mmCIF file of C-alpha atoms and ligand atoms in Angstrom:
data_model
loop_
_atom_site.group_PDB
_atom_site.id
_atom_site.type_symbol
_atom_site.label_atom_id
_atom_site.label_comp_id
_atom_site.label_asym_id
_atom_site.label_seq_id
_atom_site.Cartn_x
_atom_site.Cartn_y
_atom_site.Cartn_z
ATOM 1 C CA UNK A 1 44.367 8.371 33.139
ATOM 2 C CA UNK A 2 47.116 6.936 35.636
ATOM 3 C CA UNK A 3 49.649 9.156 37.622
ATOM 4 C CA UNK A 4 52.589 6.914 36.871
ATOM 5 C CA UNK A 5 52.918 3.941 34.361
ATOM 6 C CA UNK A 6 55.590 1.882 32.355
ATOM 7 C CA UNK A 7 55.383 3.895 28.755
ATOM 8 C CA UNK A 8 57.752 6.575 27.415
ATOM 9 C CA UNK A 9 55.955 9.383 29.060
ATOM 10 C CA UNK A 10 54.913 8.222 32.442
ATOM 11 C CA UNK A 11 57.753 5.299 32.874
ATOM 12 C CA UNK A 12 60.462 5.036 35.264
ATOM 13 C CA UNK A 13 62.890 7.214 34.020
ATOM 14 C CA UNK A 14 60.262 10.258 34.930
ATOM 15 C CA UNK A 15 59.010 8.957 38.261
ATOM 16 C CA UNK A 16 61.399 11.023 39.769
ATOM 17 C CA UNK A 17 59.784 14.129 38.558
ATOM 18 C CA UNK A 18 56.512 13.253 41.079
ATOM 19 C CA UNK A 19 58.194 10.867 43.478
ATOM 20 C CA UNK A 20 61.733 12.756 44.179
ATOM 21 C CA UNK A 21 62.501 9.382 46.432
ATOM 22 C CA UNK A 22 63.097 7.537 43.175
ATOM 23 C CA UNK A 23 66.558 8.947 43.590
ATOM 24 C CA UNK A 24 67.039 8.289 47.268
ATOM 25 C CA UNK A 25 69.508 5.772 48.946
ATOM 26 C CA UNK A 26 67.775 2.638 49.460
ATOM 27 C CA UNK A 27 65.455 1.897 46.131
ATOM 28 C CA UNK A 28 64.484 -1.352 44.597
ATOM 29 C CA UNK A 29 64.887 -3.488 42.236
ATOM 30 C CA UNK A 30 68.765 -4.064 41.923
ATOM 31 C CA UNK A 31 70.972 -6.247 40.323
ATOM 32 C CA UNK A 32 71.941 -8.953 42.601
ATOM 33 C CA UNK A 33 75.803 -10.112 42.441
ATOM 34 C CA UNK A 34 75.789 -13.348 44.110
ATOM 35 C CA UNK A 35 79.758 -13.159 44.640
ATOM 36 C CA UNK A 36 79.127 -9.776 46.475
ATOM 37 C CA UNK A 37 76.692 -10.987 48.728
ATOM 38 C CA UNK A 38 78.396 -11.658 52.584
ATOM 39 C CA UNK A 39 77.012 -14.949 54.047
ATOM 40 C CA UNK A 40 75.566 -14.336 57.915
ATOM 41 C CA UNK A 41 75.560 -17.371 59.574
ATOM 42 C CA UNK A 42 73.435 -16.226 62.318
ATOM 43 C CA UNK A 43 70.776 -15.322 59.888
ATOM 44 C CA UNK A 44 68.046 -17.994 59.715
ATOM 45 C CA UNK A 45 65.751 -19.467 57.464
ATOM 46 C CA UNK A 46 62.311 -17.951 56.406
ATOM 47 C CA UNK A 47 59.473 -18.990 57.929
ATOM 48 C CA UNK A 48 55.968 -19.153 55.973
ATOM 49 C CA UNK A 49 52.890 -19.601 58.084
ATOM 50 C CA UNK A 50 50.334 -19.476 55.387
ATOM 51 C CA UNK A 51 48.173 -22.770 56.322
ATOM 52 C CA UNK A 52 45.175 -20.246 57.674
ATOM 53 C CA UNK A 53 45.628 -17.813 54.860
ATOM 54 C CA UNK A 54 42.317 -16.135 53.508
ATOM 55 C CA UNK A 55 42.764 -14.893 49.608
ATOM 56 C CA UNK A 56 39.339 -12.843 49.221
ATOM 57 C CA UNK A 57 39.876 -11.116 45.213
ATOM 58 C CA UNK A 58 41.571 -11.073 42.088
ATOM 59 C CA UNK A 59 42.173 -7.290 40.754
ATOM 60 C CA UNK A 60 43.851 -5.617 37.832
ATOM 61 C CA UNK A 61 44.939 -2.489 39.129
ATOM 62 C CA UNK A 62 46.201 -0.530 36.228
ATOM 63 C CA UNK A 63 49.802 -1.898 36.793
ATOM 64 C CA UNK A 64 49.860 -5.250 37.571
ATOM 65 C CA UNK A 65 46.964 -8.256 38.559
ATOM 66 C CA UNK A 66 46.836 -8.323 42.564
ATOM 67 C CA UNK A 67 45.686 -11.251 44.603
ATOM 68 C CA UNK A 68 44.444 -9.331 48.305
ATOM 69 C CA UNK A 69 44.340 -11.435 51.520
ATOM 70 C CA UNK A 70 42.273 -10.804 54.700
ATOM 71 C CA UNK A 71 45.147 -9.028 57.122
ATOM 72 C CA UNK A 72 42.894 -8.182 60.005
ATOM 73 C CA UNK A 73 44.713 -10.714 62.222
ATOM 74 C CA UNK A 74 47.824 -12.747 62.504
ATOM 75 C CA UNK A 75 46.551 -15.752 59.941
ATOM 76 C CA UNK A 76 48.922 -15.525 57.678
ATOM 77 C CA UNK A 77 52.630 -14.524 58.161
ATOM 78 C CA UNK A 78 55.938 -14.535 57.278
ATOM 79 C CA UNK A 79 58.854 -14.743 59.855
ATOM 80 C CA UNK A 80 62.669 -15.535 60.630
ATOM 81 C CA UNK A 81 65.266 -14.522 58.513
ATOM 82 C CA UNK A 82 66.339 -10.726 58.631
ATOM 83 C CA UNK A 83 63.166 -10.162 60.392
ATOM 84 C CA UNK A 84 62.667 -8.841 63.729
ATOM 85 C CA UNK A 85 58.672 -10.177 64.565
ATOM 86 C CA UNK A 86 56.293 -11.716 61.751
ATOM 87 C CA UNK A 87 54.745 -9.754 59.212
ATOM 88 C CA UNK A 88 51.120 -10.035 57.751
ATOM 89 C CA UNK A 89 50.405 -11.080 54.191
ATOM 90 C CA UNK A 90 48.629 -8.563 52.291
ATOM 91 C CA UNK A 91 48.978 -8.877 48.474
ATOM 92 C CA UNK A 92 50.612 -10.799 45.675
ATOM 93 C CA UNK A 93 51.195 -9.577 42.492
ATOM 94 C CA UNK A 94 53.512 -10.006 39.329
ATOM 95 C CA UNK A 95 55.610 -8.427 36.635
ATOM 96 C CA UNK A 96 56.476 -9.495 33.648
ATOM 97 C CA UNK A 97 57.933 -8.896 30.219
ATOM 98 C CA UNK A 98 56.722 -8.571 26.473
ATOM 99 C CA UNK A 99 58.901 -11.593 25.971
ATOM 100 C CA UNK A 100 60.530 -14.322 27.888
ATOM 101 C CA UNK A 101 63.777 -12.756 27.798
ATOM 102 C CA UNK A 102 62.994 -10.255 30.564
ATOM 103 C CA UNK A 103 60.089 -9.283 32.668
ATOM 104 C CA UNK A 104 61.679 -9.488 36.548
ATOM 105 C CA UNK A 105 62.780 -6.560 38.238
ATOM 106 C CA UNK A 106 65.490 -8.131 40.483
ATOM 107 C CA UNK A 107 68.315 -9.410 38.180
ATOM 108 C CA UNK A 108 71.093 -12.001 38.949
ATOM 109 C CA UNK A 109 74.693 -11.138 38.034
ATOM 110 C CA UNK A 110 72.982 -9.112 35.058
ATOM 111 C CA UNK A 111 70.435 -11.466 33.990
ATOM 112 C CA UNK A 112 66.688 -11.133 33.842
ATOM 113 C CA UNK A 113 63.778 -13.668 34.532
ATOM 114 C CA UNK A 114 60.867 -13.813 32.520
ATOM 115 C CA UNK A 115 58.761 -12.608 35.576
ATOM 116 C CA UNK A 116 58.986 -11.741 39.261
ATOM 117 C CA UNK A 117 56.009 -12.687 41.793
ATOM 118 C CA UNK A 118 56.208 -10.355 45.106
ATOM 119 C CA UNK A 119 54.219 -11.505 48.264
ATOM 120 C CA UNK A 120 53.685 -8.516 49.987
ATOM 121 C CA UNK A 121 53.490 -8.288 53.871
ATOM 122 C CA UNK A 122 53.493 -5.204 56.708
ATOM 123 C CA UNK A 123 54.741 -4.975 60.128
ATOM 124 C CA UNK A 124 51.577 -5.155 62.183
ATOM 125 C CA UNK A 125 53.367 -5.513 65.517
ATOM 126 C CA UNK A 126 55.203 -2.207 65.335
ATOM 127 C CA UNK A 127 52.236 -0.230 62.958
ATOM 128 C CA UNK A 128 48.465 0.017 63.092
ATOM 129 C CA UNK A 129 47.637 0.275 59.187
ATOM 130 C CA UNK A 130 49.162 -1.114 56.615
ATOM 131 C CA UNK A 131 49.483 2.487 55.327
ATOM 132 C CA UNK A 132 51.456 3.741 58.350
ATOM 133 C CA UNK A 133 53.629 0.582 57.657
ATOM 134 C CA UNK A 134 54.200 1.272 54.261
ATOM 135 C CA UNK A 135 55.752 4.241 54.909
ATOM 136 C CA UNK A 136 57.912 3.124 57.917
ATOM 137 C CA UNK A 137 61.813 1.646 57.436
ATOM 138 C CA UNK A 138 60.783 -1.605 58.618
ATOM 139 C CA UNK A 139 57.603 -1.514 57.853
ATOM 140 C CA UNK A 140 57.477 -4.251 54.867
ATOM 141 C CA UNK A 141 58.626 -6.959 54.180
ATOM 142 C CA UNK A 142 58.403 -8.218 50.303
ATOM 143 C CA UNK A 143 59.029 -11.945 49.129
ATOM 144 C CA UNK A 144 60.483 -12.083 45.680
ATOM 145 C CA UNK A 145 59.907 -15.110 43.513
ATOM 146 C CA UNK A 146 61.834 -15.487 40.029
ATOM 147 C CA UNK A 147 59.435 -17.246 37.224
ATOM 148 C CA UNK A 148 61.029 -18.979 33.947
ATOM 149 C CA UNK A 149 59.846 -20.546 31.371
ATOM 150 C CA UNK A 150 59.764 -24.435 30.671
ATOM 151 C CA UNK A 151 57.118 -26.719 31.740
ATOM 152 C CA UNK A 152 53.620 -26.001 32.937
ATOM 153 C CA UNK A 153 53.420 -24.978 36.506
ATOM 154 C CA UNK A 154 50.855 -27.339 38.263
ATOM 155 C CA UNK A 155 48.919 -24.782 40.147
ATOM 156 C CA UNK A 156 49.655 -21.309 38.052
ATOM 157 C CA UNK A 157 46.452 -22.187 36.199
ATOM 158 C CA UNK A 158 44.041 -21.584 39.048
ATOM 159 C CA UNK A 159 45.353 -18.053 38.377
ATOM 160 C CA UNK A 160 45.955 -17.856 34.605
ATOM 161 C CA UNK A 161 42.318 -19.207 34.221
ATOM 162 C CA UNK A 162 40.695 -16.512 35.864
ATOM 163 C CA UNK A 163 42.918 -13.627 34.086
ATOM 164 C CA UNK A 164 40.260 -13.038 31.497
ATOM 165 C CA UNK A 165 37.861 -11.504 34.145
ATOM 166 C CA UNK A 166 39.979 -8.929 35.144
ATOM 167 C CA UNK A 167 41.208 -7.786 31.905
ATOM 168 C CA UNK A 168 40.697 -4.036 32.166
ATOM 169 C CA UNK A 169 42.039 -1.664 35.094
ATOM 170 C CA UNK A 170 39.378 -1.735 37.967
ATOM 171 C CA UNK A 171 38.177 -4.893 37.269
ATOM 172 C CA UNK A 172 37.542 -7.192 40.326
ATOM 173 C CA UNK A 173 36.663 -10.941 40.806
ATOM 174 C CA UNK A 174 36.175 -13.056 44.415
ATOM 175 C CA UNK A 175 39.103 -15.184 44.161
ATOM 176 C CA UNK A 176 38.880 -17.449 47.443
ATOM 177 C CA UNK A 177 40.900 -20.628 48.741
ATOM 178 C CA UNK A 178 44.042 -19.945 47.455
ATOM 179 C CA UNK A 179 47.287 -20.510 49.095
ATOM 180 C CA UNK A 180 50.537 -18.859 47.506
ATOM 181 C CA UNK A 181 52.510 -21.611 49.147
ATOM 182 C CA UNK A 182 52.127 -23.760 45.924
ATOM 183 C CA UNK A 183 53.902 -20.950 43.994
ATOM 184 C CA UNK A 184 57.010 -21.525 46.132
ATOM 185 C CA UNK A 185 59.990 -23.169 44.882
ATOM 186 C CA UNK A 186 61.336 -25.937 47.315
ATOM 187 C CA UNK A 187 64.510 -24.281 48.755
ATOM 188 C CA UNK A 188 64.031 -21.145 50.162
ATOM 189 C CA UNK A 189 67.849 -20.199 49.612
ATOM 190 C CA UNK A 190 67.425 -16.052 49.869
ATOM 191 C CA UNK A 191 69.456 -13.090 49.255
ATOM 192 C CA UNK A 192 68.104 -10.033 51.371
ATOM 193 C CA UNK A 193 68.777 -6.246 51.436
ATOM 194 C CA UNK A 194 67.141 -3.262 52.674
ATOM 195 C CA UNK A 195 65.240 -1.481 49.853
ATOM 196 C CA UNK A 196 61.835 0.266 48.468
ATOM 197 C CA UNK A 197 58.965 -0.526 46.837
ATOM 198 C CA UNK A 198 59.284 -0.741 42.967
ATOM 199 C CA UNK A 199 56.523 1.345 42.193
ATOM 200 C CA UNK A 200 55.128 4.638 43.002
ATOM 201 C CA UNK A 201 54.848 5.800 45.757
ATOM 202 C CA UNK A 202 58.634 4.170 46.077
ATOM 203 C CA UNK A 203 58.623 4.276 49.836
ATOM 204 C CA UNK A 204 62.024 3.075 51.360
ATOM 205 C CA UNK A 205 60.032 0.553 53.522
ATOM 206 C CA UNK A 206 60.613 -2.832 52.449
ATOM 207 C CA UNK A 207 63.107 -5.205 53.601
ATOM 208 C CA UNK A 208 63.371 -7.403 50.354
ATOM 209 C CA UNK A 209 63.880 -11.512 50.715
ATOM 210 C CA UNK A 210 64.630 -12.630 46.867
ATOM 211 C CA UNK A 211 64.589 -16.017 46.565
ATOM 212 C CA UNK A 212 67.230 -17.851 44.605
ATOM 213 C CA UNK A 213 65.622 -20.707 43.172
ATOM 214 C CA UNK A 214 62.891 -19.936 40.160
ATOM 215 C CA UNK A 215 59.635 -21.544 39.680
ATOM 216 C CA UNK A 216 59.192 -22.976 36.305
ATOM 217 C CA UNK A 217 55.820 -22.077 34.036
ATOM 218 C CA UNK A 218 55.261 -22.517 30.380
ATOM 219 C CA UNK A 219 55.384 -19.714 28.049
ATOM 220 C CA UNK A 220 51.734 -20.451 27.467
ATOM 221 C CA UNK A 221 50.976 -19.297 31.086
ATOM 222 C CA UNK A 222 52.803 -16.687 31.220
ATOM 223 C CA UNK A 223 51.461 -15.134 27.987
ATOM 224 C CA UNK A 224 47.712 -15.282 29.370
ATOM 225 C CA UNK A 225 49.214 -12.498 31.813
ATOM 226 C CA UNK A 226 49.805 -10.452 28.673
ATOM 227 C CA UNK A 227 46.332 -10.491 27.742
ATOM 228 C CA UNK A 228 45.508 -8.401 30.466
ATOM 229 C CA UNK A 229 45.516 -4.392 29.749
ATOM 230 C CA UNK A 230 46.540 -1.167 31.619
ATOM 231 C CA UNK A 231 43.600 0.912 30.344
ATOM 232 C CA UNK A 232 39.953 0.862 31.828
ATOM 233 C CA UNK A 233 37.117 -0.938 29.657
ATOM 234 C CA UNK A 234 35.836 2.467 29.287
ATOM 235 C CA UNK A 235 38.757 3.676 27.440
ATOM 236 C CA UNK A 236 39.058 3.339 23.866
ATOM 237 C CA UNK A 237 42.925 3.151 24.176
ATOM 238 C CA UNK A 238 43.729 -0.654 24.762
ATOM 239 C CA UNK A 239 47.372 -0.853 25.964
ATOM 240 C CA UNK A 240 48.673 -4.379 26.454
ATOM 241 C CA UNK A 241 49.875 -5.087 30.095
ATOM 242 C CA UNK A 242 53.249 -6.054 29.839
ATOM 243 C CA UNK A 243 57.200 -4.996 30.576
ATOM 244 C CA UNK A 244 55.665 -3.417 34.008
ATOM 245 C CA UNK A 245 58.854 -3.867 35.425
ATOM 246 C CA UNK A 246 61.976 -1.052 37.013
ATOM 247 C CA UNK A 247 64.733 -1.520 35.953
ATOM 248 C CA UNK A 248 67.758 -2.013 38.658
ATOM 249 C CA UNK A 249 68.332 0.741 40.720
ATOM 250 C CA UNK A 250 71.982 1.817 42.063
ATOM 251 C CA UNK A 251 73.259 -0.193 45.711
ATOM 252 C CA UNK A 252 74.480 2.921 46.994
ATOM 253 C CA UNK A 253 76.633 0.879 49.313
ATOM 254 C CA UNK A 254 73.878 -1.078 50.603
ATOM 255 C CA UNK A 255 75.289 -4.798 52.000
ATOM 256 C CA UNK A 256 73.681 -7.747 50.349
ATOM 257 C CA UNK A 257 73.445 -10.673 52.458
ATOM 258 C CA UNK A 258 72.571 -14.145 51.751
ATOM 259 C CA UNK A 259 71.403 -17.294 53.502
ATOM 260 C CA UNK A 260 72.211 -20.681 52.131
ATOM 261 C CA UNK A 261 69.589 -23.093 53.374
HETATM 262 C C1 AL7 B 301 50.872 -0.046 42.927
HETATM 263 N N1 AL7 B 301 52.014 -1.003 43.371
HETATM 264 C C2 AL7 B 301 51.919 -1.747 44.788
HETATM 265 C C3 AL7 B 301 51.389 -0.213 45.881
HETATM 266 N N2 AL7 B 301 51.093 -0.384 47.095
HETATM 267 C C4 AL7 B 301 50.295 0.229 48.090
HETATM 268 C C5 AL7 B 301 49.102 0.007 48.417
HETATM 269 C C6 AL7 B 301 48.588 1.462 49.146
HETATM 270 C C7 AL7 B 301 49.514 2.360 49.564
HETATM 271 C C8 AL7 B 301 51.035 2.093 49.874
HETATM 272 O O1 AL7 B 301 51.555 2.891 50.267
HETATM 273 C C9 AL7 B 301 50.958 3.906 51.331
HETATM 274 C C10 AL7 B 301 51.140 1.314 48.592
HETATM 275 S S1 AL7 B 301 51.601 -1.618 47.942
HETATM 276 O O2 AL7 B 301 52.379 -1.516 48.983
HETATM 277 O O3 AL7 B 301 50.817 -3.245 48.082
HETATM 278 C C11 AL7 B 301 52.979 -2.532 46.857
HETATM 279 S S2 AL7 B 301 54.147 -3.147 46.923
HETATM 280 C C12 AL7 B 301 55.297 -2.924 45.552
HETATM 281 S S3 AL7 B 301 56.293 -4.052 45.182
HETATM 282 N N3 AL7 B 301 56.496 -4.096 43.731
HETATM 283 O O4 AL7 B 301 57.497 -3.321 45.840
HETATM 284 O O5 AL7 B 301 56.279 -5.104 45.796
HETATM 285 C C13 AL7 B 301 53.889 -2.628 44.448
HETATM 286 C C14 AL7 B 301 53.163 -1.715 45.564
HETATM 287 ZN ZN1 ZN B 302 56.200 -5.904 42.945
#
C-alpha cells in the first residue's frame, strides 16, 4: 500500500512519525493573511517562459493527477519575482476536496478554495538533478493557483476529458502538446514565502509563489477529479480520490511578502 495518504490512519496528522520534518520551521501550506503580508517594491513580476514547454504524460500517482514535462533543458522556465535564477518546469498537479467548500492547501484569511493547482519547478542552474534540488533550501519553486467554482473553464476540459484514462494509481497516458499557461489567471499578483513540499517527503526546499486571483472552473469539471481513485486497479478496495490536501501549518515567524502587479 501507500507509505502515506490522506486517510485517518496515514494522513497529515501522522506524517510526522515517518517524516519528522513535518514539524519543521518552514512547512507548507500556510494560511495567507493578506494584511500581514509586507509589500516589497523591489520584488519584480513573475515571468513564465512556457512557449516551448513539452508535456509528456498524465498519470495517477496514488496521491493526485500529475502532468509531467520534458525538463532536460531550459525550454520552459519560471523566473523573476523572488527567484534568483530560472527554474525548470517539471510537473503540475492538483489538490481538491470532496465538496466545493474546501480542497485547496493554502487558505486566504482562513478561507479555502475548491482546489489548488501546483506547477513544480526546479533550480537546474545550481543542482544537477531534480532529486538533488528537491532537498536543497533553494531547490524548488512551486506556483500555486486557486480554483473556484463557477462557469466552465474553456481549457480545463483538455485535462478533465482524459481523467477516465488515469482512474487508478499507477496508470499513465500520453499527454502531449498541453501548455499550462492556459490555466493561469490574467493577473499574476502573488504572495511569496519560504516553505516545503506539502506531501511527504515534506522537504523544506520550496520557494512558494501563490497567485492571488483564482481561475474559475465548473462544478462538473471539478467533479471529474473525484472519479479518480487512490487505489490501484488490482486492489479490491476503491477509495475515491478527494480531500488530498494538507491543512495549513504554523508560520513560525516567517515573512510573507506580497507583490501587486
Ligand atoms: C507526491 N508529491 C510530490 C512529490 N515530489 C517528489 C518526487 C520525487 C522526489 C521527491 O523528493 C526527492 C519529491 S514533487 O517534488 O514532484 C512534489 S511537489 C509537491 S507540492 N504539493 O508541494 O507542490 C508534491 C510533490
Ligand atoms: Zn501540490
